[in-house]
Structure formats: C-alpha cells, structure tokens
Amino acid sequence: NISNNNTKNFNINLDNTFTLKKPWFIDFRTTASYNKQNSGYNSTGASFNSDPDSYGTTVSILDSLLISNLSGDLRDITLNYTTNRNKGESKTLSLGQTARLLKSLKWGDDLEINAGINFNTAKAHDFSLYYLDFLHSESEDGEYRNRYNDSPGHDYNYNAKVLYRFNFMNQMNLELSYCYNQIYRYADRSKYRLDQIDGWDYDDHTFGVLPSSCEIIRMGLDKQNSHTTGYMNKNNDFTVFFTKWFFEVHKFVIGGITKNINERNDYMSEVIDTLMNRNQWIFTPDVTYGYYPKKNANWWNSYTIRYQMIVDMPDMNLLVPVYNDYNPLAIRVGNSDLRNTINNFVLLSLNNQGRGWGMFHGARLNIRKDMIATGFTFDKETGVYTYKPENVSGNWYVNIFQNINKNLDKAKLFNISHHLGYDFYKNVDLTTVVDNQDAVTGFSARSTVKTNIVNETLHLTYSKGFLKLGTSGMLTFRNSTSERDDFMDINVWDFSYGVNGHYTFPWKLHFATDLKMYSRRGYSDSSMNTNDLIWNASVSRPFFKGKFVTIIQGFDMLHNLRNVTYNINGKGLTEVWNRSIPSYLMLHLQYKFHKNPKKKN
C-alpha cells in the first residue's frame, strides 16, 4: 500500500487561570479551543497470495496495477487491487471550566472540593472515490464507490468531587471521597453511496459536489453502515484510604475505589435499532507499604511496594451485533459476549539520595486478564478479512529499571545520568490459521509472542556560567520469539550518540545546537538499516525585559531525518517507515503578559 497525504490545520487555544490563596485556596481554569482541518489523500494498494518482491519494488508493482499492465505471473498472484481518493473537512469547538477548592480546617482536617464541565461540538464530512477489483474471484465482483460521509456530533462531561481527610493523632489519617461523573456523547455517522443515485456519476459531476436537494442525497444512504449513537454514562465513585505510620519509619496505606457505573447506549440504524443498558458495581483495591529509615546528614533512602487493580469495561459499541462492510476488504462485526478487562499492577521501588547523587531502582509487573483482541477470518480467494473483538488471557508484562544521577566534582560542573531498563512482554493475541482443505475460510487461533527489550541511556553534561555542553548515547535491543510456524525471530538494534551545547552571548543572544547520529540494525528491510546524522540549531533573544522573545530555529539542516516506528503484536511484526516533516527554518515570535495585583501598604 502506498498513500500520499496532505493535511492543513488551523488552531486557536485560549487558557485562563485564576488562583486565590487566602482565606481558602481556590483555583479556576477556563479553556476554549477551535480547530479546523482540511485533509486529502490518495492511496493505492494490493493483496497477493505469495511474495511479489521478485516482480519489482512496491512502487513499480502498484504502478503496473494502476495502468492495468500486469504480466501473467504477477496477475496470477494478485488477489485484489484498490485505489482511493479522499478529501474532507472538520471543525471542532471545545469549552471547559474547572474549579478546585482546598482548605485546612482549624481542627486539623483537610477539605477538598473539585468540579468541572467540558463541552465539545464537531462537524465533519468527506468525499471519496473508491475502486476495488477482485481479479480472480468468481463469487465477488469488483466495484466502484462514490462515497460521501457526514459526521456531526457533540458531547459533554461534568463532574464533582468532595474529599475529606481526617488527620488523627499518632500519624494516622482516613481519607473519604465521593465523585459523580456524567458523560454524554452523540454521534451521527451517515454514509452515502452517491454512485447508487440515478443520474449521479463521477464522470458527469465534479468530485466533492453533492446533489442539489436533501431528498436526492437520501436516495444514496448506505443503510448497512450508517448509524447514530447516543451514549450516556453516570459514574458514582466512593473512595476510602486509611494511612498509618508505625515507629515513624513504616507506612501502610490500604483502600480502594468502589464504582457504580450506569451506562446506556442508544444505537439506531436502518438495519438495527437497540437500546442497551449496563449497570455494574466494581471494587478496585489499592495497597501500599513504604519503609523510610531515618535520614542521615549525607544520605536517605526509601523502599516501597504497591498493589493496584484497574478494571476496564469494553466499549458498548463493540457489543452491538452489527455487520459493517464500509471497507469491503475489512468487514467488522460486534460481539455481545465481551467481558471486562482486569489489570493487576505490582510496583517495587528503592530510592537512594545523597549530596550530589541519587539512585532510583524499581520493578513493575502487570498481569492482564480478558484483554480485548481482534480475531479475524480470511478469504484466500478474495483477500477479504472479517474482524470480530474477542477476549484473551495470558498477557503479562514486567519492567526492571535503574536510574542514576551524580555530580562528578565538588563544584558541580560535571554531571552524569544513566538509565538501564529491561522489559519482558508476553503478548497473547489472535491470528488466523487457514484449513488446507478449505482454502476459502479460516478461523482465529491464539498466538503468543515473547519480547525482550534492553535499553541503556547515558548523558554527560558540563555547565559553567552561560555555557552548557553535553554528550549522550542510547542503545536499545529488541528480541521477539514465537512458537508459531510462520514467525521469524526478531533481533533489532537501535542506537544513537551525539553532542549538544547552549551558550548565552552578550546582548542576551542565546545559541543552542545539537548533533546526533541515529542508527538501526537488524530490520528485515535492508533499506531501514541506516545511519542518519541530524543537526538542529536555534538562536533566540528577548526584548522589552523579557516580554517579547524572537527565536530562529533550523531543524534537520543536513536533510537526513527519517522516522521509523516499530511494533510487535500477537500477529507478528510491523515495521512502519514514515517520510517525516522536511527540513525547515522557522521564526517564532512570543509575547508574554503578566498582571499582578498591587501590594497593599
């Protein structure tokens, strides 16, 4: 698949904060934002029943498909071919207000009150010209779709929380809180097939133009895939935490949150009209033990162990028994039998601090039960996938890490910081196993992938006066294995190293620069195993006592930047290559305004 995207964004953000410190601490924050986006893209893609690499590059193969110039062998292995041209526009307005009140009462207890409200409204529409060709299927015909999607919606969220903390004698307190949160979301997902309206064909009308009347537009409604949803969530949280110190060094915190979640989802379409209700009580415990030995003049340390449970409920839209074939190559169905996902977290940490140095060691464990995975079946004749969400268990993750920060001399001119981490993932997901005797359909089966990641980062800095110099290095190694027959073991290295510097010249002229080499090794595509030298620099100067600041920034001045993201899941390996923002030179103009009240005599 190859795509070309073009997006233009316009944003306005307003933020105001008001704080009153006496006689009560009161904090108000008001936010408003507006976003307008225009986007467009063109894409070309194909699916094959065997590896097409021997027939040329991805670009040349798709170009051949585009002009219907396929050789016999390449045509034989092609299951389907698609082109898509899309353009759209969206507008979003958001308003928010929060308030917080804190008060230490005369008798020693604490009171906290929080409240907030947020409102969003959005309008979006897009046009697309989609063409699909099943080259060899006798059961499926190719098709052309002239599509228009209208997607307005709005939502609001308001909440209020009251917390009261009883501070008893003997280093003991009891914290009680109640929180009410209400969410409402309305979404209209009206989809139209303009090609199904008599007399309305792309050859006769300009792309992105609608018929002149609503009655004619409704004639093209895609009833199978259009719907509206009205979702309401009323959440009552009751929280209790009890804290007790023993002998001034042992700290126990025990408590948890009891939730009552009342949900309603009104799903309406021409095919299905259903009102779903879900009411659940959930308790999530949270327990912590800390050991804090008495401080020494030169050092102090602490030890902590914590257990926490978090429960995630499946999105109610996944429970609707719908059949969505808006993308004819990726059909989606619902599953009304999905269960809650339970996450169990354990944290162990050791914190050592001293004069000019600090060390932090820790380990995290996360065991996940009934995670939601996407199962699917596959049609080998057409290349069509049918997806369905399902629960899987057996996922767990562990992270062990060490952070060290230390001054190397008494004058604190040199500083070194270091991070060492190890991660292990056992990822259980779903994949398709195709029955050799039935080449048309398949079924979902469990897939287990084990991944080891080792990461090391090192920074050395020198600071004196207006000068700051630094050097850094990073190394990451990833290893993934699976017992699946079709899985190839993965061993990938990512590493970088470079220097950076800052200096403030006379007349408050500040110069900053960094030069770093990014390298990758072990990727299956040799074009991704590269060395990219990136150089950035900026010059800034404040004016009018710092109220006005100008910055000239040069980004990737050697024109080498490429971005690789790496992901492994239960279905295997995904390597994604993105052409990132080209090198640029940018001018920033910043104005800062502060207004403080006059001091009383």
PDB file of N, CA, C and O in Angstrom, residues 314-373:
ATOM      1  N   PRO A 314     -15.548  -3.030  28.302  1.00  0.00           N
ATOM      2  CA  PRO A 314     -15.495  -2.885  26.848  1.00  0.00           C
ATOM      3  C   PRO A 314     -16.433  -1.786  26.355  1.00  0.00           C
ATOM      4  O   PRO A 314     -17.501  -1.558  26.935  1.00  0.00           O
ATOM      5  N   ASP A 315     -16.018  -1.090  25.331  1.00  0.00           N
ATOM      6  CA  ASP A 315     -16.850  -0.061  24.710  1.00  0.00           C
ATOM      7  C   ASP A 315     -18.183  -0.686  24.276  1.00  0.00           C
ATOM      8  O   ASP A 315     -18.211  -1.746  23.641  1.00  0.00           O
ATOM      9  N   MET A 316     -19.284  -0.013  24.614  1.00  0.00           N
ATOM     10  CA  MET A 316     -20.598  -0.593  24.326  1.00  0.00           C
ATOM     11  C   MET A 316     -20.849  -0.730  22.833  1.00  0.00           C
ATOM     12  O   MET A 316     -21.636  -1.596  22.404  1.00  0.00           O
ATOM     13  N   ASN A 317     -20.197   0.082  22.004  1.00  0.00           N
ATOM     14  CA  ASN A 317     -20.379  -0.057  20.563  1.00  0.00           C
ATOM     15  C   ASN A 317     -19.822  -1.376  20.042  1.00  0.00           C
ATOM     16  O   ASN A 317     -20.276  -1.891  19.014  1.00  0.00           O
ATOM     17  N   LEU A 318     -18.818  -1.945  20.764  1.00  0.00           N
ATOM     18  CA  LEU A 318     -18.291  -3.248  20.360  1.00  0.00           C
ATOM     19  C   LEU A 318     -19.276  -4.366  20.651  1.00  0.00           C
ATOM     20  O   LEU A 318     -19.153  -5.465  20.092  1.00  0.00           O
ATOM     21  N   LEU A 319     -20.259  -4.109  21.534  1.00  0.00           N
ATOM     22  CA  LEU A 319     -21.232  -5.138  21.911  1.00  0.00           C
ATOM     23  C   LEU A 319     -22.413  -5.212  20.946  1.00  0.00           C
ATOM     24  O   LEU A 319     -23.195  -6.160  21.011  1.00  0.00           O
ATOM     25  N   VAL A 320     -22.569  -4.209  20.092  1.00  0.00           N
ATOM     26  CA  VAL A 320     -23.711  -4.182  19.171  1.00  0.00           C
ATOM     27  C   VAL A 320     -23.495  -5.220  18.077  1.00  0.00           C
ATOM     28  O   VAL A 320     -22.449  -5.233  17.418  1.00  0.00           O
ATOM     29  N   PRO A 321     -24.454  -6.099  17.832  1.00  0.00           N
ATOM     30  CA  PRO A 321     -24.289  -7.152  16.817  1.00  0.00           C
ATOM     31  C   PRO A 321     -24.489  -6.615  15.396  1.00  0.00           C
ATOM     32  O   PRO A 321     -25.464  -6.935  14.712  1.00  0.00           O
ATOM     33  N   VAL A 322     -23.550  -5.777  14.962  1.00  0.00           N
ATOM     34  CA  VAL A 322     -23.652  -5.164  13.647  1.00  0.00           C
ATOM     35  C   VAL A 322     -22.727  -5.879  12.665  1.00  0.00           C
ATOM     36  O   VAL A 322     -21.794  -6.589  13.058  1.00  0.00           O
ATOM     37  N   TYR A 323     -22.998  -5.643  11.390  1.00  0.00           N
ATOM     38  CA  TYR A 323     -22.159  -6.147  10.297  1.00  0.00           C
ATOM     39  C   TYR A 323     -21.817  -4.942   9.430  1.00  0.00           C
ATOM     40  O   TYR A 323     -22.681  -4.401   8.741  1.00  0.00           O
ATOM     41  N   ASN A 324     -20.557  -4.484   9.513  1.00  0.00           N
ATOM     42  CA  ASN A 324     -20.144  -3.263   8.829  1.00  0.00           C
ATOM     43  C   ASN A 324     -19.187  -3.616   7.700  1.00  0.00           C
ATOM     44  O   ASN A 324     -18.082  -4.116   7.940  1.00  0.00           O
ATOM     45  N   ASP A 325     -19.602  -3.347   6.457  1.00  0.00           N
ATOM     46  CA  ASP A 325     -18.741  -3.617   5.303  1.00  0.00           C
ATOM     47  C   ASP A 325     -18.423  -2.335   4.538  1.00  0.00           C
ATOM     48  O   ASP A 325     -18.276  -2.352   3.319  1.00  0.00           O
ATOM     49  N   TYR A 326     -18.314  -1.205   5.291  1.00  0.00           N
ATOM     50  CA  TYR A 326     -17.944   0.049   4.635  1.00  0.00           C
ATOM     51  C   TYR A 326     -16.621  -0.107   3.899  1.00  0.00           C
ATOM     52  O   TYR A 326     -16.466   0.366   2.780  1.00  0.00           O
ATOM     53  N   ASN A 327     -15.662  -0.774   4.539  1.00  0.00           N
ATOM     54  CA  ASN A 327     -14.448  -1.185   3.835  1.00  0.00           C
ATOM     55  C   ASN A 327     -14.664  -2.626   3.399  1.00  0.00           C
ATOM     56  O   ASN A 327     -14.638  -3.537   4.218  1.00  0.00           O
ATOM     57  N   PRO A 328     -14.877  -2.882   2.117  1.00  0.00           N
ATOM     58  CA  PRO A 328     -15.228  -4.237   1.676  1.00  0.00           C
ATOM     59  C   PRO A 328     -14.110  -5.258   1.870  1.00  0.00           C
ATOM     60  O   PRO A 328     -14.359  -6.455   1.779  1.00  0.00           O
ATOM     61  N   LEU A 329     -12.888  -4.773   2.158  1.00  0.00           N
ATOM     62  CA  LEU A 329     -11.786  -5.693   2.420  1.00  0.00           C
ATOM     63  C   LEU A 329     -11.576  -5.929   3.915  1.00  0.00           C
ATOM     64  O   LEU A 329     -10.760  -6.766   4.292  1.00  0.00           O
ATOM     65  N   ALA A 330     -12.273  -5.177   4.759  1.00  0.00           N
ATOM     66  CA  ALA A 330     -12.126  -5.309   6.217  1.00  0.00           C
ATOM     67  C   ALA A 330     -13.509  -5.193   6.844  1.00  0.00           C
ATOM     68  O   ALA A 330     -13.916  -4.131   7.305  1.00  0.00           O
ATOM     69  N   ILE A 331     -14.243  -6.278   6.846  1.00  0.00           N
ATOM     70  CA  ILE A 331     -15.598  -6.326   7.386  1.00  0.00           C
ATOM     71  C   ILE A 331     -15.518  -6.483   8.906  1.00  0.00           C
ATOM     72  O   ILE A 331     -14.694  -7.249   9.420  1.00  0.00           O
ATOM     73  N   ARG A 332     -16.359  -5.757   9.638  1.00  0.00           N
ATOM     74  CA  ARG A 332     -16.327  -5.788  11.099  1.00  0.00           C
ATOM     75  C   ARG A 332     -17.694  -6.180  11.656  1.00  0.00           C
ATOM     76  O   ARG A 332     -18.712  -5.695  11.177  1.00  0.00           O
ATOM     77  N   VAL A 333     -17.663  -7.053  12.661  1.00  0.00           N
ATOM     78  CA  VAL A 333     -18.884  -7.491  13.343  1.00  0.00           C
ATOM     79  C   VAL A 333     -18.707  -7.273  14.838  1.00  0.00           C
ATOM     80  O   VAL A 333     -17.584  -7.199  15.356  1.00  0.00           O
ATOM     81  N   GLY A 334     -19.819  -7.153  15.558  1.00  0.00           N
ATOM     82  CA  GLY A 334     -19.777  -6.933  17.001  1.00  0.00           C
ATOM     83  C   GLY A 334     -19.788  -8.242  17.770  1.00  0.00           C
ATOM     84  O   GLY A 334     -19.978  -9.326  17.212  1.00  0.00           O
ATOM     85  N   ASN A 335     -19.602  -8.126  19.083  1.00  0.00           N
ATOM     86  CA  ASN A 335     -19.595  -9.308  19.949  1.00  0.00           C
ATOM     87  C   ASN A 335     -20.238  -8.919  21.285  1.00  0.00           C
ATOM     88  O   ASN A 335     -19.655  -8.196  22.087  1.00  0.00           O
ATOM     89  N   SER A 336     -21.439  -9.390  21.516  1.00  0.00           N
ATOM     90  CA  SER A 336     -22.184  -9.029  22.728  1.00  0.00           C
ATOM     91  C   SER A 336     -21.711  -9.789  23.965  1.00  0.00           C
ATOM     92  O   SER A 336     -22.192  -9.534  25.065  1.00  0.00           O
ATOM     93  N   ASP A 337     -20.742 -10.720  23.816  1.00  0.00           N
ATOM     94  CA  ASP A 337     -20.291 -11.544  24.941  1.00  0.00           C
ATOM     95  C   ASP A 337     -18.959 -11.071  25.530  1.00  0.00           C
ATOM     96  O   ASP A 337     -18.338 -11.805  26.313  1.00  0.00           O
ATOM     97  N   LEU A 338     -18.501  -9.865  25.188  1.00  0.00           N
ATOM     98  CA  LEU A 338     -17.222  -9.392  25.705  1.00  0.00           C
ATOM     99  C   LEU A 338     -17.280  -9.181  27.217  1.00  0.00           C
ATOM    100  O   LEU A 338     -18.281  -8.702  27.763  1.00  0.00           O
ATOM    101  N   ARG A 339     -16.180  -9.514  27.911  1.00  0.00           N
ATOM    102  CA  ARG A 339     -16.082  -9.369  29.359  1.00  0.00           C
ATOM    103  C   ARG A 339     -15.156  -8.210  29.724  1.00  0.00           C
ATOM    104  O   ARG A 339     -14.391  -7.714  28.880  1.00  0.00           O
ATOM    105  N   ASN A 340     -15.205  -7.795  30.984  1.00  0.00           N
ATOM    106  CA  ASN A 340     -14.324  -6.735  31.466  1.00  0.00           C
ATOM    107  C   ASN A 340     -12.863  -7.188  31.454  1.00  0.00           C
ATOM    108  O   ASN A 340     -12.562  -8.369  31.681  1.00  0.00           O
ATOM    109  N   THR A 341     -11.965  -6.232  31.208  1.00  0.00           N
ATOM    110  CA  THR A 341     -10.529  -6.487  31.283  1.00  0.00           C
ATOM    111  C   THR A 341     -10.037  -6.114  32.677  1.00  0.00           C
ATOM    112  O   THR A 341     -10.314  -5.023  33.176  1.00  0.00           O
ATOM    113  N   ILE A 342      -9.293  -7.019  33.318  1.00  0.00           N
ATOM    114  CA  ILE A 342      -8.778  -6.793  34.671  1.00  0.00           C
ATOM    115  C   ILE A 342      -7.253  -6.679  34.602  1.00  0.00           C
ATOM    116  O   ILE A 342      -6.571  -7.583  34.101  1.00  0.00           O
ATOM    117  N   ASN A 343      -6.720  -5.549  35.101  1.00  0.00           N
ATOM    118  CA  ASN A 343      -5.283  -5.312  35.149  1.00  0.00           C
ATOM    119  C   ASN A 343      -4.821  -5.334  36.604  1.00  0.00           C
ATOM    120  O   ASN A 343      -5.343  -4.581  37.444  1.00  0.00           O
ATOM    121  N   ASN A 344      -3.843  -6.171  36.911  1.00  0.00           N
ATOM    122  CA  ASN A 344      -3.244  -6.240  38.240  1.00  0.00           C
ATOM    123  C   ASN A 344      -1.820  -5.687  38.169  1.00  0.00           C
ATOM    124  O   ASN A 344      -0.988  -6.192  37.411  1.00  0.00           O
ATOM    125  N   PHE A 345      -1.546  -4.629  38.960  1.00  0.00           N
ATOM    126  CA  PHE A 345      -0.250  -3.960  38.944  1.00  0.00           C
ATOM    127  C   PHE A 345       0.460  -4.190  40.276  1.00  0.00           C
ATOM    128  O   PHE A 345      -0.133  -4.073  41.350  1.00  0.00           O
ATOM    129  N   VAL A 346       1.771  -4.468  40.208  1.00  0.00           N
ATOM    130  CA  VAL A 346       2.631  -4.540  41.382  1.00  0.00           C
ATOM    131  C   VAL A 346       3.858  -3.687  41.110  1.00  0.00           C
ATOM    132  O   VAL A 346       4.479  -3.803  40.049  1.00  0.00           O
ATOM    133  N   LEU A 347       4.220  -2.812  42.048  1.00  0.00           N
ATOM    134  CA  LEU A 347       5.381  -1.936  41.911  1.00  0.00           C
ATOM    135  C   LEU A 347       6.298  -2.111  43.106  1.00  0.00           C
ATOM    136  O   LEU A 347       5.854  -2.048  44.260  1.00  0.00           O
ATOM    137  N   LEU A 348       7.585  -2.327  42.844  1.00  0.00           N
ATOM    138  CA  LEU A 348       8.624  -2.360  43.867  1.00  0.00           C
ATOM    139  C   LEU A 348       9.624  -1.253  43.536  1.00  0.00           C
ATOM    140  O   LEU A 348      10.073  -1.150  42.391  1.00  0.00           O
ATOM    141  N   SER A 349      10.011  -0.436  44.517  1.00  0.00           N
ATOM    142  CA  SER A 349      10.944   0.644  44.236  1.00  0.00           C
ATOM    143  C   SER A 349      11.880   0.866  45.410  1.00  0.00           C
ATOM    144  O   SER A 349      11.508   0.668  46.576  1.00  0.00           O
ATOM    145  N   LEU A 350      13.111   1.310  45.103  1.00  0.00           N
ATOM    146  CA  LEU A 350      14.121   1.679  46.086  1.00  0.00           C
ATOM    147  C   LEU A 350      14.699   3.011  45.637  1.00  0.00           C
ATOM    148  O   LEU A 350      15.200   3.140  44.520  1.00  0.00           O
ATOM    149  N   ASN A 351      14.644   3.989  46.520  1.00  0.00           N
ATOM    150  CA  ASN A 351      15.105   5.336  46.206  1.00  0.00           C
ATOM    151  C   ASN A 351      16.217   5.715  47.175  1.00  0.00           C
ATOM    152  O   ASN A 351      16.012   5.741  48.389  1.00  0.00           O
ATOM    153  N   ASN A 352      17.410   5.997  46.644  1.00  0.00           N
ATOM    154  CA  ASN A 352      18.555   6.434  47.454  1.00  0.00           C
ATOM    155  C   ASN A 352      18.953   7.838  47.025  1.00  0.00           C
ATOM    156  O   ASN A 352      19.138   8.097  45.833  1.00  0.00           O
ATOM    157  N   GLN A 353      19.112   8.742  47.993  1.00  0.00           N
ATOM    158  CA  GLN A 353      19.505  10.119  47.707  1.00  0.00           C
ATOM    159  C   GLN A 353      20.648  10.523  48.625  1.00  0.00           C
ATOM    160  O   GLN A 353      20.715  10.106  49.780  1.00  0.00           O
ATOM    161  N   GLY A 354      21.538  11.328  48.090  1.00  0.00           N
ATOM    162  CA  GLY A 354      22.645  11.848  48.876  1.00  0.00           C
ATOM    163  C   GLY A 354      23.046  13.213  48.371  1.00  0.00           C
ATOM    164  O   GLY A 354      22.393  13.791  47.493  1.00  0.00           O
ATOM    165  N   ARG A 355      24.111  13.761  48.902  1.00  0.00           N
ATOM    166  CA  ARG A 355      24.591  15.057  48.469  1.00  0.00           C
ATOM    167  C   ARG A 355      25.254  14.933  47.101  1.00  0.00           C
ATOM    168  O   ARG A 355      26.340  14.378  46.961  1.00  0.00           O
ATOM    169  N   GLY A 356      24.574  15.445  46.102  1.00  0.00           N
ATOM    170  CA  GLY A 356      25.130  15.423  44.742  1.00  0.00           C
ATOM    171  C   GLY A 356      24.896  14.143  43.982  1.00  0.00           C
ATOM    172  O   GLY A 356      25.449  13.975  42.891  1.00  0.00           O
ATOM    173  N   TRP A 357      24.074  13.213  44.502  1.00  0.00           N
ATOM    174  CA  TRP A 357      23.808  11.988  43.760  1.00  0.00           C
ATOM    175  C   TRP A 357      22.439  11.424  44.130  1.00  0.00           C
ATOM    176  O   TRP A 357      21.873  11.750  45.160  1.00  0.00           O
ATOM    177  N   GLY A 358      21.945  10.595  43.258  1.00  0.00           N
ATOM    178  CA  GLY A 358      20.669   9.944  43.510  1.00  0.00           C
ATOM    179  C   GLY A 358      20.540   8.679  42.682  1.00  0.00           C
ATOM    180  O   GLY A 358      21.015   8.621  41.542  1.00  0.00           O
ATOM    181  N   MET A 359      19.916   7.648  43.263  1.00  0.00           N
ATOM    182  CA  MET A 359      19.682   6.388  42.561  1.00  0.00           C
ATOM    183  C   MET A 359      18.232   5.960  42.785  1.00  0.00           C
ATOM    184  O   MET A 359      17.717   6.070  43.902  1.00  0.00           O
ATOM    185  N   PHE A 360      17.600   5.480  41.720  1.00  0.00           N
ATOM    186  CA  PHE A 360      16.224   5.007  41.819  1.00  0.00           C
ATOM    187  C   PHE A 360      16.141   3.672  41.097  1.00  0.00           C
ATOM    188  O   PHE A 360      16.418   3.576  39.895  1.00  0.00           O
ATOM    189  N   HIS A 361      15.792   2.621  41.838  1.00  0.00           N
ATOM    190  CA  HIS A 361      15.668   1.280  41.277  1.00  0.00           C
ATOM    191  C   HIS A 361      14.210   0.837  41.419  1.00  0.00           C
ATOM    192  O   HIS A 361      13.532   1.215  42.374  1.00  0.00           O
ATOM    193  N   GLY A 362      13.767   0.011  40.501  1.00  0.00           N
ATOM    194  CA  GLY A 362      12.391  -0.445  40.626  1.00  0.00           C
ATOM    195  C   GLY A 362      12.056  -1.582  39.690  1.00  0.00           C
ATOM    196  O   GLY A 362      12.824  -1.944  38.788  1.00  0.00           O
ATOM    197  N   ALA A 363      10.885  -2.157  39.931  1.00  0.00           N
ATOM    198  CA  ALA A 363      10.354  -3.217  39.085  1.00  0.00           C
ATOM    199  C   ALA A 363       8.838  -3.087  39.055  1.00  0.00           C
ATOM    200  O   ALA A 363       8.217  -2.788  40.079  1.00  0.00           O
ATOM    201  N   ARG A 364       8.280  -3.275  37.868  1.00  0.00           N
ATOM    202  CA  ARG A 364       6.823  -3.213  37.686  1.00  0.00           C
ATOM    203  C   ARG A 364       6.343  -4.519  37.062  1.00  0.00           C
ATOM    204  O   ARG A 364       6.994  -5.066  36.166  1.00  0.00           O
ATOM    205  N   LEU A 365       5.201  -4.973  37.515  1.00  0.00           N
ATOM    206  CA  LEU A 365       4.573  -6.174  36.965  1.00  0.00           C
ATOM    207  C   LEU A 365       3.118  -5.867  36.665  1.00  0.00           C
ATOM    208  O   LEU A 365       2.410  -5.302  37.503  1.00  0.00           O
ATOM    209  N   ASN A 366       2.669  -6.232  35.475  1.00  0.00           N
ATOM    210  CA  ASN A 366       1.282  -6.030  35.072  1.00  0.00           C
ATOM    211  C   ASN A 366       0.752  -7.337  34.486  1.00  0.00           C
ATOM    212  O   ASN A 366       1.286  -7.826  33.485  1.00  0.00           O
ATOM    213  N   ILE A 367      -0.266  -7.898  35.139  1.00  0.00           N
ATOM    214  CA  ILE A 367      -0.909  -9.124  34.662  1.00  0.00           C
ATOM    215  C   ILE A 367      -2.305  -8.753  34.163  1.00  0.00           C
ATOM    216  O   ILE A 367      -3.101  -8.178  34.914  1.00  0.00           O
ATOM    217  N   ARG A 368      -2.598  -9.092  32.922  1.00  0.00           N
ATOM    218  CA  ARG A 368      -3.844  -8.670  32.290  1.00  0.00           C
ATOM    219  C   ARG A 368      -4.729  -9.876  31.983  1.00  0.00           C
ATOM    220  O   ARG A 368      -4.288 -10.845  31.364  1.00  0.00           O
ATOM    221  N   LYS A 369      -5.973  -9.789  32.421  1.00  0.00           N
ATOM    222  CA  LYS A 369      -6.935 -10.865  32.196  1.00  0.00           C
ATOM    223  C   LYS A 369      -8.050 -10.364  31.294  1.00  0.00           C
ATOM    224  O   LYS A 369      -8.576  -9.276  31.473  1.00  0.00           O
ATOM    225  N   ASP A 370      -8.421 -11.176  30.322  1.00  0.00           N
ATOM    226  CA  ASP A 370      -9.531 -10.889  29.397  1.00  0.00           C
ATOM    227  C   ASP A 370      -9.312  -9.594  28.630  1.00  0.00           C
ATOM    228  O   ASP A 370     -10.223  -8.759  28.496  1.00  0.00           O
ATOM    229  N   MET A 371      -8.100  -9.400  28.105  1.00  0.00           N
ATOM    230  CA  MET A 371      -7.882  -8.273  27.211  1.00  0.00           C
ATOM    231  C   MET A 371      -8.702  -8.462  25.936  1.00  0.00           C
ATOM    232  O   MET A 371      -9.002  -9.575  25.523  1.00  0.00           O
ATOM    233  N   ILE A 372      -9.054  -7.348  25.310  1.00  0.00           N
ATOM    234  CA  ILE A 372      -9.841  -7.411  24.085  1.00  0.00           C
ATOM    235  C   ILE A 372      -8.893  -7.443  22.899  1.00  0.00           C
ATOM    236  O   ILE A 372      -8.109  -6.513  22.678  1.00  0.00           O
ATOM    237  N   ALA A 373      -8.935  -8.505  22.154  1.00  0.00           N
ATOM    238  CA  ALA A 373      -8.137  -8.665  20.944  1.00  0.00           C
ATOM    239  C   ALA A 373      -9.079  -8.737  19.744  1.00  0.00           C
ATOM    240  O   ALA A 373     -10.295  -8.916  19.895  1.00  0.00           O
TER     241      ALA A 373
END
